[in-house]
Amino acid sequence: LAKYAKSRKLGDYISSLIVRDLHSASINQVESAHRTEELLEHINSELQELKQLAKANGFVGKQEELEDKPSESQTLKEGKIADLEQVSGSLDDDDLEEYSDF
């Protein structure tokens, strides 16, 4: 730096360093974007292979039916309220021995 300062070329040297850094940064960004595209393509191809495998094994059939008919599968039906006034059932002594430590 002292050498460039004495020869009055320090400004040119600094600007050349800045330009070099900007250029290398832009190259890194391009490489990073290219790598990201490659990864996305790889992920998409893997997903396609998994879908084909799932279809071959019969896993996708039910899901596709749900996607094709969303109104039928997502329709809520009213249930029945249970009448719990009459409870039936019993516990044997053998059942109680299992849980005697509680």
CSV table of C-alpha atoms in Angstrom, one decimal:
chain,number,residue,atom,x,y,z
A,1,LEU,CA,0.0,0.0,0.0
A,2,ALA,CA,2.9,2.4,0.8
A,3,LYS,CA,4.3,1.7,-2.6
A,4,TYR,CA,1.1,2.6,-4.4
A,5,ALA,CA,0.6,5.6,-2.2
A,6,LYS,CA,4.1,7.0,-3.0
A,7,SER,CA,3.5,6.4,-6.8
A,8,ARG,CA,0.0,8.0,-6.5
A,9,LYS,CA,-1.6,4.9,-7.8
A,10,LEU,CA,-3.3,3.9,-4.6
A,11,GLY,CA,-6.8,5.0,-5.8
A,12,ASP,CA,-6.4,3.0,-9.0
A,13,TYR,CA,-5.3,-0.1,-7.0
A,14,ILE,CA,-8.2,0.2,-4.6
A,15,SER,CA,-10.7,0.6,-7.4
A,16,SER,CA,-9.2,-2.4,-9.2
A,17,LEU,CA,-9.6,-4.5,-6.0
A,18,ILE,CA,-13.2,-3.4,-5.7
A,19,VAL,CA,-14.0,-4.3,-9.3
A,20,ARG,CA,-12.3,-7.7,-8.9
A,21,ASP,CA,-14.3,-8.4,-5.7
A,22,LEU,CA,-17.6,-7.3,-7.4
A,23,HIS,CA,-16.8,-9.5,-10.4
A,24,SER,CA,-16.0,-12.5,-8.3
A,25,ALA,CA,-19.1,-12.0,-6.2
A,26,SER,CA,-21.3,-11.9,-9.4
A,27,ILE,CA,-19.6,-15.1,-10.6
A,28,ASN,CA,-20.3,-16.7,-7.2
A,29,GLN,CA,-23.9,-15.6,-7.4
A,30,VAL,CA,-24.3,-17.1,-10.9
A,31,GLU,CA,-22.7,-20.4,-9.8
A,32,SER,CA,-24.9,-20.4,-6.7
A,33,ALA,CA,-28.0,-19.8,-8.8
A,34,HIS,CA,-26.9,-22.6,-11.2
A,35,ARG,CA,-26.4,-25.0,-8.3
A,36,THR,CA,-29.8,-24.1,-6.9
A,37,GLU,CA,-31.4,-24.9,-10.3
A,38,GLU,CA,-29.6,-28.2,-10.4
A,39,LEU,CA,-30.8,-29.1,-6.9
A,40,LEU,CA,-34.4,-28.2,-7.8
A,41,GLU,CA,-34.3,-30.3,-10.9
A,42,HIS,CA,-32.9,-33.2,-8.9
A,43,ILE,CA,-35.6,-32.8,-6.3
A,44,ASN,CA,-38.3,-32.7,-8.9
A,45,SER,CA,-37.0,-35.8,-10.6
A,46,GLU,CA,-36.9,-37.6,-7.3
A,47,LEU,CA,-40.4,-36.6,-6.5
A,48,GLN,CA,-41.6,-37.9,-9.9
A,49,GLU,CA,-39.9,-41.2,-9.2
A,50,LEU,CA,-41.5,-41.4,-5.8
A,51,LYS,CA,-44.9,-40.7,-7.3
A,52,GLN,CA,-44.4,-43.4,-9.9
A,53,LEU,CA,-43.3,-45.8,-7.3
A,54,ALA,CA,-46.3,-45.0,-5.1
A,55,LYS,CA,-48.7,-45.5,-8.1
A,56,ALA,CA,-47.0,-48.8,-8.8
A,57,ASN,CA,-47.5,-50.0,-5.2
A,58,GLY,CA,-51.1,-48.7,-5.0
A,59,PHE,CA,-50.4,-46.0,-2.4
A,60,VAL,CA,-51.6,-43.0,-4.5
A,61,GLY,CA,-55.0,-44.3,-5.6
A,62,LYS,CA,-56.9,-43.3,-2.5
A,63,GLN,CA,-55.2,-39.8,-2.3
A,64,GLU,CA,-56.0,-39.2,-6.0
A,65,GLU,CA,-59.7,-40.0,-5.3
A,66,LEU,CA,-59.7,-37.4,-2.5
A,67,GLU,CA,-58.1,-34.8,-4.7
A,68,ASP,CA,-60.6,-35.5,-7.6
A,69,LYS,CA,-63.7,-35.3,-5.3
A,70,PRO,CA,-62.9,-32.8,-2.6
A,71,SER,CA,-66.6,-31.9,-1.9
A,72,GLU,CA,-67.5,-35.5,-1.3
A,73,SER,CA,-64.6,-36.3,1.0
A,74,GLN,CA,-64.7,-33.1,3.0
A,75,THR,CA,-68.4,-33.1,3.6
A,76,LEU,CA,-69.1,-33.2,7.4
A,77,LYS,CA,-71.9,-35.4,8.6
A,78,GLU,CA,-73.8,-34.9,11.8
A,79,GLY,CA,-73.1,-37.5,14.4
A,80,LYS,CA,-75.2,-39.0,17.1
A,81,ILE,CA,-74.9,-38.1,20.8
A,82,ALA,CA,-74.2,-41.1,22.9
A,83,ASP,CA,-76.7,-41.9,25.7
A,84,LEU,CA,-74.4,-42.6,28.7
A,85,GLU,CA,-77.2,-43.0,31.3
A,86,GLN,CA,-76.9,-46.8,31.2
A,87,VAL,CA,-73.3,-48.0,31.6
A,88,SER,CA,-72.7,-51.7,31.6
A,89,GLY,CA,-69.6,-53.7,32.2
A,90,SER,CA,-67.5,-55.1,35.0
A,91,LEU,CA,-64.0,-55.8,36.2
A,92,ASP,CA,-62.9,-59.2,37.3
A,93,ASP,CA,-60.6,-59.7,40.3
A,94,ASP,CA,-57.9,-61.0,37.8
A,95,ASP,CA,-58.0,-57.6,36.0
A,96,LEU,CA,-57.5,-55.7,39.3
A,97,GLU,CA,-54.4,-57.8,40.2
A,98,GLU,CA,-52.5,-56.4,37.2
A,99,TYR,CA,-52.9,-52.8,38.4
A,100,SER,CA,-52.6,-53.4,42.2
A,101,ASP,CA,-49.4,-51.4,42.4
A,102,PHE,CA,-51.2,-48.2,41.4
